[in-house]
């Protein structure tokens, strides 16, 4: 693994791998040489004095999430070389992703939090037949209530509140049935919530009985790969995923999937349109292409092979630490979010005199 310690080594390995794969194809033209300076650029982390580290914690935003695999990095670099029309790129990328992910509509967003805002704006727009300009300040008299289980309130509520909505909390099925009224625009579900009395299936069934769309925040909930279509096929009208976590796309990208009319309404509330809540949520051409490339890469992986590799990583660390006094290790897999093997380490801090 030593050759991957630097970006230069990674790019060199990628070129060698591709070259090796094409060596037997005599009918193909030789690949052009890399552009001068392609892998000779300065290391700006070093130049800026930013510390690089091995991420043993997970795909957290504050730790800059995942590392893009070589084909995704290559797609991003290639996309940077040519101007295109942003709306055309978003539209064509959405059409491609919708077919790939077995849903009616799709769009690349500026992360999952952006998708929460744009999806909520879409539900507001469709329910009220209003202009994007009206959110969040001109909502007096508009339908703007979002039903949510009390146990599903979380730090990302603000992404929905940006649209001027009002939360209506419920706990029981009776609460839920009674919460729908003429001002209800959406029923919101946090996929990884550890508590809550109402299941996904019941959440969808009751909302649809009242003609209200359901939004599922599944930001960190791949793998498994099949979750990319499981929730839309279950009946959720909108679903969001983070692009920079398990999918390993650009960190500042995400997916909004679901009903075609709602995706179109979300696009109307998004950059590059000026007078809308999503104007600052710009997704550059590089991130759109990178997200599409990441989905292509991700759905082409073997679920079993990925899980086996994750298990081996955890076991390798545990094996190196097994002789540390008082240390106990255990591999666990969370039931929903970040559903990959996690290595839990416990030891007696008083005996070892080492803080966590």
mmCIF file of C-alpha atoms in Angstrom:
data_model
loop_
_atom_site.group_PDB
_atom_site.id
_atom_site.type_symbol
_atom_site.label_atom_id
_atom_site.label_comp_id
_atom_site.label_asym_id
_atom_site.label_seq_id
_atom_site.Cartn_x
_atom_site.Cartn_y
_atom_site.Cartn_z
ATOM 1 C CA UNK A 1 0.000 0.000 0.000
ATOM 2 C CA UNK A 2 3.016 2.286 0.170
ATOM 3 C CA UNK A 3 2.481 3.512 -3.385
ATOM 4 C CA UNK A 4 -0.871 5.046 -2.348
ATOM 5 C CA UNK A 5 0.540 7.293 0.364
ATOM 6 C CA UNK A 6 0.575 10.314 -1.927
ATOM 7 C CA UNK A 7 -1.766 11.673 -4.578
ATOM 8 C CA UNK A 8 1.056 11.257 -7.085
ATOM 9 C CA UNK A 9 1.339 7.585 -6.255
ATOM 10 C CA UNK A 10 -2.402 7.099 -6.524
ATOM 11 C CA UNK A 11 -2.623 8.783 -9.912
ATOM 12 C CA UNK A 12 0.388 6.862 -11.162
ATOM 13 C CA UNK A 13 -1.176 3.599 -10.002
ATOM 14 C CA UNK A 14 -4.436 4.512 -11.747
ATOM 15 C CA UNK A 15 -2.659 5.235 -15.032
ATOM 16 C CA UNK A 16 -0.683 2.013 -14.809
ATOM 17 C CA UNK A 17 -3.814 0.018 -14.009
ATOM 18 C CA UNK A 18 -5.716 1.444 -16.970
ATOM 19 C CA UNK A 19 -2.718 1.021 -19.254
ATOM 20 C CA UNK A 20 -2.350 -2.595 -18.163
ATOM 21 C CA UNK A 21 -6.009 -3.304 -18.786
ATOM 22 C CA UNK A 22 -5.794 -1.971 -22.345
ATOM 23 C CA UNK A 23 -2.477 -3.537 -23.257
ATOM 24 C CA UNK A 24 -4.091 -6.520 -24.944
ATOM 25 C CA UNK A 25 -6.550 -4.477 -26.980
ATOM 26 C CA UNK A 26 -4.515 -3.907 -30.129
ATOM 27 C CA UNK A 27 -7.407 -2.280 -31.920
ATOM 28 C CA UNK A 28 -7.541 0.569 -29.416
ATOM 29 C CA UNK A 29 -5.400 3.633 -29.817
ATOM 30 C CA UNK A 30 -2.730 4.258 -27.203
ATOM 31 C CA UNK A 31 -3.894 6.546 -24.428
ATOM 32 C CA UNK A 32 -2.519 10.095 -24.758
ATOM 33 C CA UNK A 33 0.214 11.017 -22.296
ATOM 34 C CA UNK A 34 -0.914 12.879 -19.178
ATOM 35 C CA UNK A 35 -0.955 16.626 -19.409
ATOM 36 C CA UNK A 36 2.225 18.301 -18.137
ATOM 37 C CA UNK A 37 2.019 18.971 -14.438
ATOM 38 C CA UNK A 38 -1.066 16.773 -13.937
ATOM 39 C CA UNK A 39 0.467 14.957 -10.988
ATOM 40 C CA UNK A 40 3.243 17.451 -10.236
ATOM 41 C CA UNK A 41 1.148 20.095 -8.522
ATOM 42 C CA UNK A 42 1.952 21.402 -5.089
ATOM 43 C CA UNK A 43 0.579 19.650 -2.036
ATOM 44 C CA UNK A 44 -1.578 22.474 -0.708
ATOM 45 C CA UNK A 45 -2.296 20.677 2.543
ATOM 46 C CA UNK A 46 1.425 20.907 3.252
ATOM 47 C CA UNK A 47 1.648 24.434 1.899
ATOM 48 C CA UNK A 48 -1.210 25.584 4.137
ATOM 49 C CA UNK A 49 0.015 23.665 7.150
ATOM 50 C CA UNK A 50 -3.077 21.417 7.285
ATOM 51 C CA UNK A 51 -2.600 18.107 9.093
ATOM 52 C CA UNK A 52 -3.390 14.939 7.142
ATOM 53 C CA UNK A 53 -4.539 11.912 9.122
ATOM 54 C CA UNK A 54 -5.864 8.378 8.828
ATOM 55 C CA UNK A 55 -9.618 8.506 9.305
ATOM 56 C CA UNK A 56 -10.530 5.642 11.633
ATOM 57 C CA UNK A 57 -13.829 7.204 12.752
ATOM 58 C CA UNK A 58 -16.177 7.193 9.775
ATOM 59 C CA UNK A 59 -17.678 9.344 7.044
ATOM 60 C CA UNK A 60 -18.312 12.397 9.204
ATOM 61 C CA UNK A 61 -18.583 15.783 7.502
ATOM 62 C CA UNK A 62 -16.200 17.363 10.002
ATOM 63 C CA UNK A 63 -13.552 14.792 8.979
ATOM 64 C CA UNK A 64 -14.161 15.515 5.252
ATOM 65 C CA UNK A 65 -16.126 12.278 4.750
ATOM 66 C CA UNK A 66 -14.853 9.672 2.264
ATOM 67 C CA UNK A 67 -12.012 9.552 -0.224
ATOM 68 C CA UNK A 68 -13.229 9.418 -3.811
ATOM 69 C CA UNK A 69 -12.047 6.282 -5.651
ATOM 70 C CA UNK A 70 -9.720 6.794 -8.657
ATOM 71 C CA UNK A 71 -12.405 6.662 -11.400
ATOM 72 C CA UNK A 72 -14.449 9.317 -9.595
ATOM 73 C CA UNK A 73 -11.399 11.537 -9.134
ATOM 74 C CA UNK A 74 -10.655 11.148 -12.841
ATOM 75 C CA UNK A 75 -14.223 12.060 -13.810
ATOM 76 C CA UNK A 76 -14.081 15.209 -11.659
ATOM 77 C CA UNK A 77 -10.749 16.256 -13.170
ATOM 78 C CA UNK A 78 -12.022 15.727 -16.717
ATOM 79 C CA UNK A 79 -15.245 17.647 -16.042
ATOM 80 C CA UNK A 80 -13.183 20.648 -14.902
ATOM 81 C CA UNK A 81 -11.708 21.072 -18.390
ATOM 82 C CA UNK A 82 -14.867 22.071 -20.296
ATOM 83 C CA UNK A 83 -17.652 24.619 -19.765
ATOM 84 C CA UNK A 84 -21.201 23.261 -20.211
ATOM 85 C CA UNK A 85 -24.709 24.622 -19.667
ATOM 86 C CA UNK A 86 -25.473 23.973 -16.006
ATOM 87 C CA UNK A 87 -29.218 23.402 -16.404
ATOM 88 C CA UNK A 88 -28.654 20.958 -19.252
ATOM 89 C CA UNK A 89 -26.068 19.070 -17.194
ATOM 90 C CA UNK A 90 -28.359 18.888 -14.158
ATOM 91 C CA UNK A 91 -31.260 17.698 -16.296
ATOM 92 C CA UNK A 92 -29.300 15.030 -18.173
ATOM 93 C CA UNK A 93 -27.565 13.859 -14.987
ATOM 94 C CA UNK A 94 -30.945 13.598 -13.249
ATOM 95 C CA UNK A 95 -32.444 11.566 -16.073
ATOM 96 C CA UNK A 96 -29.473 9.208 -16.044
ATOM 97 C CA UNK A 97 -29.524 8.794 -12.257
ATOM 98 C CA UNK A 98 -33.279 8.181 -12.201
ATOM 99 C CA UNK A 99 -32.889 5.261 -14.615
ATOM 100 C CA UNK A 100 -29.859 3.945 -12.747
ATOM 101 C CA UNK A 101 -31.582 4.162 -9.361
ATOM 102 C CA UNK A 102 -35.043 2.979 -10.463
ATOM 103 C CA UNK A 103 -37.027 6.070 -9.556
ATOM 104 C CA UNK A 104 -39.092 8.671 -11.410
ATOM 105 C CA UNK A 105 -36.795 11.643 -10.883
ATOM 106 C CA UNK A 106 -33.387 12.547 -9.479
ATOM 107 C CA UNK A 107 -31.140 15.530 -9.023
ATOM 108 C CA UNK A 108 -27.673 16.192 -7.643
ATOM 109 C CA UNK A 109 -27.742 18.559 -4.676
ATOM 110 C CA UNK A 110 -25.165 20.353 -2.551
ATOM 111 C CA UNK A 111 -25.174 17.533 -0.002
ATOM 112 C CA UNK A 112 -28.052 15.854 1.829
ATOM 113 C CA UNK A 113 -28.860 18.968 3.901
ATOM 114 C CA UNK A 114 -29.410 20.914 0.684
ATOM 115 C CA UNK A 115 -31.690 18.126 -0.544
ATOM 116 C CA UNK A 116 -33.748 18.458 2.655
ATOM 117 C CA UNK A 117 -34.279 22.162 1.956
ATOM 118 C CA UNK A 118 -35.011 21.711 -1.742
ATOM 119 C CA UNK A 119 -37.338 18.761 -1.185
ATOM 120 C CA UNK A 120 -39.289 20.691 1.432
ATOM 121 C CA UNK A 121 -39.456 23.702 -0.900
ATOM 122 C CA UNK A 122 -40.762 21.384 -3.620
ATOM 123 C CA UNK A 123 -43.580 20.125 -1.376
ATOM 124 C CA UNK A 124 -44.434 23.715 -0.430
ATOM 125 C CA UNK A 125 -44.461 24.788 -4.068
ATOM 126 C CA UNK A 126 -46.658 21.913 -5.243
ATOM 127 C CA UNK A 127 -49.102 22.121 -2.318
ATOM 128 C CA UNK A 128 -49.571 25.869 -2.674
ATOM 129 C CA UNK A 129 -49.007 26.302 -6.406
ATOM 130 C CA UNK A 130 -46.803 29.208 -5.342
ATOM 131 C CA UNK A 131 -43.637 30.804 -6.671
ATOM 132 C CA UNK A 132 -40.204 29.869 -5.266
ATOM 133 C CA UNK A 133 -39.881 33.563 -4.372
ATOM 134 C CA UNK A 134 -42.443 33.117 -1.578
ATOM 135 C CA UNK A 135 -40.161 31.016 0.637
ATOM 136 C CA UNK A 136 -39.258 31.537 3.396
ATOM 137 C CA UNK A 137 -40.571 35.044 4.104
ATOM 138 C CA UNK A 138 -43.932 35.247 2.308
ATOM 139 C CA UNK A 139 -45.567 32.119 3.735
ATOM 140 C CA UNK A 140 -48.424 33.799 5.614
ATOM 141 C CA UNK A 141 -51.597 32.122 4.415
ATOM 142 C CA UNK A 142 -49.701 29.299 2.683
ATOM 143 C CA UNK A 143 -49.875 25.649 3.634
ATOM 144 C CA UNK A 144 -46.659 25.096 5.563
ATOM 145 C CA UNK A 145 -47.065 22.327 8.170
ATOM 146 C CA UNK A 146 -44.705 19.346 8.222
ATOM 147 C CA UNK A 147 -45.638 16.350 10.358
ATOM 148 C CA UNK A 148 -42.782 14.571 12.121
ATOM 149 C CA UNK A 149 -42.469 12.026 14.900
ATOM 150 C CA UNK A 150 -41.237 13.666 18.085
ATOM 151 C CA UNK A 151 -38.460 11.058 18.248
ATOM 152 C CA UNK A 152 -37.350 12.057 14.738
ATOM 153 C CA UNK A 153 -36.537 15.689 15.556
ATOM 154 C CA UNK A 154 -32.824 16.246 14.971
ATOM 155 C CA UNK A 155 -30.040 18.727 14.257
ATOM 156 C CA UNK A 156 -31.040 18.970 10.590
ATOM 157 C CA UNK A 157 -34.485 20.421 11.327
ATOM 158 C CA UNK A 158 -33.060 23.768 10.279
ATOM 159 C CA UNK A 159 -32.702 22.559 6.700
ATOM 160 C CA UNK A 160 -36.489 22.210 6.560
ATOM 161 C CA UNK A 161 -37.184 25.359 8.588
ATOM 162 C CA UNK A 162 -35.281 27.369 5.958
ATOM 163 C CA UNK A 163 -38.440 27.124 3.850
ATOM 164 C CA UNK A 164 -40.652 28.749 6.504
ATOM 165 C CA UNK A 165 -42.392 25.536 7.576
ATOM 166 C CA UNK A 166 -43.887 24.732 10.967
ATOM 167 C CA UNK A 167 -43.316 21.306 12.542
ATOM 168 C CA UNK A 168 -46.254 19.341 13.933
ATOM 169 C CA UNK A 169 -44.997 16.641 16.305
ATOM 170 C CA UNK A 170 -46.724 13.281 16.761
ATOM 171 C CA UNK A 171 -45.966 10.198 18.824
ATOM 172 C CA UNK A 172 -48.736 7.631 18.362
ATOM 173 C CA UNK A 173 -50.674 6.446 15.319
ATOM 174 C CA UNK A 174 -53.709 8.251 16.715
ATOM 175 C CA UNK A 175 -51.665 11.468 16.904
ATOM 176 C CA UNK A 176 -50.517 10.968 13.347
ATOM 177 C CA UNK A 177 -53.997 10.371 11.927
ATOM 178 C CA UNK A 178 -55.282 13.484 13.689
ATOM 179 C CA UNK A 179 -52.401 15.737 12.596
ATOM 180 C CA UNK A 180 -53.406 16.053 8.933
ATOM 181 C CA UNK A 181 -55.297 19.175 7.978
ATOM 182 C CA UNK A 182 -55.552 21.582 5.070
ATOM 183 C CA UNK A 183 -52.206 23.234 5.940
ATOM 184 C CA UNK A 184 -50.199 19.984 5.837
ATOM 185 C CA UNK A 185 -47.627 19.887 3.037
ATOM 186 C CA UNK A 186 -45.309 16.999 3.974
ATOM 187 C CA UNK A 187 -44.679 14.106 6.371
ATOM 188 C CA UNK A 188 -40.988 13.854 7.283
ATOM 189 C CA UNK A 189 -39.215 10.649 8.359
ATOM 190 C CA UNK A 190 -35.660 10.300 9.695
ATOM 191 C CA UNK A 191 -34.568 6.904 8.460
ATOM 192 C CA UNK A 192 -31.886 6.265 11.111
ATOM 193 C CA UNK A 193 -33.949 7.353 14.110
ATOM 194 C CA UNK A 194 -33.481 4.891 16.947
ATOM 195 C CA UNK A 195 -36.913 5.583 18.431
ATOM 196 C CA UNK A 196 -40.394 6.313 17.208
ATOM 197 C CA UNK A 197 -43.594 4.284 17.332
ATOM 198 C CA UNK A 198 -44.603 4.572 13.678
ATOM 199 C CA UNK A 199 -42.959 2.388 11.015
ATOM 200 C CA UNK A 200 -41.917 3.497 7.550
ATOM 201 C CA UNK A 201 -44.763 1.539 5.972
ATOM 202 C CA UNK A 202 -47.426 3.046 8.228
ATOM 203 C CA UNK A 203 -45.911 6.515 7.792
ATOM 204 C CA UNK A 204 -46.306 6.228 4.028
ATOM 205 C CA UNK A 205 -49.741 4.597 4.118
ATOM 206 C CA UNK A 206 -51.390 7.219 6.320
ATOM 207 C CA UNK A 207 -49.788 10.179 4.542
ATOM 208 C CA UNK A 208 -50.844 8.916 1.130
ATOM 209 C CA UNK A 209 -54.377 8.326 2.413
ATOM 210 C CA UNK A 210 -54.446 12.092 3.070
ATOM 211 C CA UNK A 211 -52.757 12.938 -0.242
ATOM 212 C CA UNK A 212 -49.559 14.206 1.428
ATOM 213 C CA UNK A 213 -46.025 13.382 0.215
ATOM 214 C CA UNK A 214 -43.499 11.616 2.476
ATOM 215 C CA UNK A 215 -39.827 12.599 2.671
ATOM 216 C CA UNK A 216 -37.207 10.138 3.993
ATOM 217 C CA UNK A 217 -33.822 11.436 5.164
ATOM 218 C CA UNK A 218 -31.537 8.439 4.547
ATOM 219 C CA UNK A 219 -28.332 10.481 4.287
ATOM 220 C CA UNK A 220 -25.862 7.957 5.716
ATOM 221 C CA UNK A 221 -27.810 4.806 4.941
ATOM 222 C CA UNK A 222 -25.724 3.118 2.247
ATOM 223 C CA UNK A 223 -24.424 0.472 2.127
ATOM 224 C CA UNK A 224 -26.332 -1.679 1.428
ATOM 225 C CA UNK A 225 -26.352 -0.527 -2.175
ATOM 226 C CA UNK A 226 -29.995 -1.534 -2.616
ATOM 227 C CA UNK A 227 -31.119 1.234 -0.233
ATOM 228 C CA UNK A 228 -30.597 3.612 -3.149
ATOM 229 C CA UNK A 229 -33.886 2.291 -4.558
ATOM 230 C CA UNK A 230 -35.486 0.448 -1.616
ATOM 231 C CA UNK A 231 -37.107 3.531 -0.079
ATOM 232 C CA UNK A 232 -38.494 5.119 -3.231
ATOM 233 C CA UNK A 233 -39.895 1.723 -4.247
ATOM 234 C CA UNK A 234 -41.369 1.379 -0.749
ATOM 235 C CA UNK A 235 -43.409 4.484 -1.534
ATOM 236 C CA UNK A 236 -41.498 7.475 -0.170
ATOM 237 C CA UNK A 237 -42.115 10.414 -2.498
ATOM 238 C CA UNK A 238 -38.690 11.935 -1.773
ATOM 239 C CA UNK A 239 -35.491 10.371 -0.424
ATOM 240 C CA UNK A 240 -32.091 11.962 0.130
ATOM 241 C CA UNK A 241 -28.619 10.454 0.391
ATOM 242 C CA UNK A 242 -25.302 12.095 1.135
ATOM 243 C CA UNK A 243 -22.900 11.885 -1.791
ATOM 244 C CA UNK A 244 -19.652 11.913 0.164
ATOM 245 C CA UNK A 245 -20.342 9.112 2.621
ATOM 246 C CA UNK A 246 -20.864 5.487 1.589
ATOM 247 C CA UNK A 247 -21.278 6.343 -2.099
ATOM 248 C CA UNK A 248 -17.823 7.994 -2.030
ATOM 249 C CA UNK A 249 -18.628 10.879 -4.322
ATOM 250 C CA UNK A 250 -17.686 14.542 -3.772
ATOM 251 C CA UNK A 251 -18.328 15.592 -0.193
ATOM 252 C CA UNK A 252 -20.304 18.669 -1.259
ATOM 253 C CA UNK A 253 -22.779 16.628 -3.305
ATOM 254 C CA UNK A 254 -25.862 14.585 -2.536
ATOM 255 C CA UNK A 255 -28.880 12.943 -4.136
ATOM 256 C CA UNK A 256 -32.550 13.872 -4.088
ATOM 257 C CA UNK A 257 -34.653 11.051 -5.511
ATOM 258 C CA UNK A 258 -38.369 10.546 -5.957
ATOM 259 C CA UNK A 259 -41.520 11.683 -7.701
ATOM 260 C CA UNK A 260 -40.886 13.419 -11.006
ATOM 261 C CA UNK A 261 -43.134 16.409 -10.284
ATOM 262 C CA UNK A 262 -41.496 17.009 -6.906
ATOM 263 C CA UNK A 263 -37.994 16.755 -8.374
ATOM 264 C CA UNK A 264 -38.970 19.294 -11.029
ATOM 265 C CA UNK A 265 -40.314 21.604 -8.310
ATOM 266 C CA UNK A 266 -37.087 21.168 -6.325
ATOM 267 C CA UNK A 267 -35.097 22.147 -9.414
ATOM 268 C CA UNK A 268 -37.197 25.307 -9.769
ATOM 269 C CA UNK A 269 -36.180 26.247 -6.211
ATOM 270 C CA UNK A 270 -32.501 25.586 -6.850
ATOM 271 C CA UNK A 271 -29.433 27.290 -8.272
ATOM 272 C CA UNK A 272 -28.897 28.757 -10.869
ATOM 273 C CA UNK A 273 -32.288 30.470 -10.467
ATOM 274 C CA UNK A 274 -31.844 33.681 -8.530
ATOM 275 C CA UNK A 275 -34.932 34.397 -6.472
ATOM 276 C CA UNK A 276 -35.242 31.175 -4.488
ATOM 277 C CA UNK A 277 -34.234 29.503 -1.249
ATOM 278 C CA UNK A 278 -31.690 27.284 -3.001
ATOM 279 C CA UNK A 279 -29.693 29.997 -4.790
ATOM 280 C CA UNK A 280 -26.699 29.533 -2.494
ATOM 281 C CA UNK A 281 -26.759 25.732 -2.855
ATOM 282 C CA UNK A 282 -24.668 25.683 -6.006
ATOM 283 C CA UNK A 283 -23.438 22.351 -7.320
ATOM 284 C CA UNK A 284 -20.609 22.839 -9.791
ATOM 285 C CA UNK A 285 -20.203 20.826 -12.969
ATOM 286 C CA UNK A 286 -17.372 18.872 -11.360
ATOM 287 C CA UNK A 287 -19.557 17.776 -8.445
ATOM 288 C CA UNK A 288 -22.486 16.799 -10.689
ATOM 289 C CA UNK A 289 -20.275 14.637 -12.881
ATOM 290 C CA UNK A 290 -18.442 13.309 -9.827
ATOM 291 C CA UNK A 291 -21.741 12.287 -8.234
ATOM 292 C CA UNK A 292 -22.859 10.450 -11.368
ATOM 293 C CA UNK A 293 -19.479 8.722 -11.603
ATOM 294 C CA UNK A 294 -19.662 7.764 -7.920
ATOM 295 C CA UNK A 295 -23.090 6.179 -8.387
ATOM 296 C CA UNK A 296 -21.774 4.235 -11.382
ATOM 297 C CA UNK A 297 -18.810 3.069 -9.307
ATOM 298 C CA UNK A 298 -20.864 2.266 -6.209
ATOM 299 C CA UNK A 299 -23.622 0.223 -7.850
ATOM 300 C CA UNK A 300 -20.926 -1.761 -9.647
ATOM 301 C CA UNK A 301 -19.386 -2.963 -6.394
ATOM 302 C CA UNK A 302 -19.952 -6.337 -4.784
ATOM 303 C CA UNK A 303 -21.822 -6.024 -1.495
ATOM 304 C CA UNK A 304 -20.148 -9.156 -0.134
ATOM 305 C CA UNK A 305 -16.684 -8.023 -1.195
ATOM 306 C CA UNK A 306 -17.132 -4.594 0.413
ATOM 307 C CA UNK A 307 -18.329 -6.061 3.692
ATOM 308 C CA UNK A 308 -15.493 -8.620 3.705
ATOM 309 C CA UNK A 309 -12.943 -5.840 3.198
ATOM 310 C CA UNK A 310 -14.456 -3.773 6.020
ATOM 311 C CA UNK A 311 -14.343 -6.813 8.313
ATOM 312 C CA UNK A 312 -10.700 -7.425 7.445
ATOM 313 C CA UNK A 313 -9.782 -3.823 8.239
ATOM 314 C CA UNK A 314 -11.401 -4.059 11.652
ATOM 315 C CA UNK A 315 -9.816 -7.441 12.398
ATOM 316 C CA UNK A 316 -6.390 -6.178 11.318
ATOM 317 C CA UNK A 317 -6.507 -3.304 13.807
ATOM 318 C CA UNK A 318 -7.830 -5.556 16.574
ATOM 319 C CA UNK A 319 -5.024 -8.059 15.964
ATOM 320 C CA UNK A 320 -2.358 -5.384 16.354
ATOM 321 C CA UNK A 321 -3.872 -4.167 19.620
ATOM 322 C CA UNK A 322 -4.724 -7.481 21.255
ATOM 323 C CA UNK A 323 -1.711 -7.429 23.609
ATOM 324 C CA UNK A 324 -2.565 -4.032 25.121
ATOM 325 C CA UNK A 325 -3.397 -4.669 28.811
ATOM 326 C CA UNK A 326 -7.121 -4.539 29.702
ATOM 327 C CA UNK A 327 -8.119 -3.875 26.085
ATOM 328 C CA UNK A 328 -11.255 -5.549 24.747
ATOM 329 C CA UNK A 329 -12.397 -5.326 21.134
ATOM 330 C CA UNK A 330 -15.679 -6.120 19.448
ATOM 331 C CA UNK A 331 -16.939 -5.715 15.872
ATOM 332 C CA UNK A 332 -20.494 -4.410 15.539
ATOM 333 C CA UNK A 333 -22.649 -3.362 12.579
ATOM 334 C CA UNK A 334 -25.202 -0.568 13.167
ATOM 335 C CA UNK A 335 -28.745 -1.571 12.144
ATOM 336 C CA UNK A 336 -29.394 1.333 9.732
ATOM 337 C CA UNK A 337 -27.030 4.296 9.281
ATOM 338 C CA UNK A 338 -23.351 3.650 8.471
ATOM 339 C CA UNK A 339 -24.179 -0.043 8.179
ATOM 340 C CA UNK A 340 -20.601 -1.298 7.987
ATOM 341 C CA UNK A 341 -18.451 -3.119 10.554
ATOM 342 C CA UNK A 342 -17.279 -0.859 13.392
ATOM 343 C CA UNK A 343 -14.474 -1.845 15.758
ATOM 344 C CA UNK A 344 -15.266 -0.932 19.375
ATOM 345 C CA UNK A 345 -12.251 -0.717 21.689
ATOM 346 C CA UNK A 346 -12.550 -0.537 25.466
ATOM 347 C CA UNK A 347 -9.790 -0.444 28.072
ATOM 348 C CA UNK A 348 -9.134 0.626 31.635
ATOM 349 C CA UNK A 349 -8.090 4.267 31.379
ATOM 350 C CA UNK A 350 -7.021 4.339 35.005
ATOM 351 C CA UNK A 351 -4.588 1.455 34.564
ATOM 352 C CA UNK A 352 -3.178 2.576 31.226
ATOM 353 C CA UNK A 353 -3.223 6.300 32.059
ATOM 354 C CA UNK A 354 -4.305 7.049 28.466
ATOM 355 C CA UNK A 355 -7.445 9.113 27.834
ATOM 356 C CA UNK A 356 -9.724 8.198 24.957
#
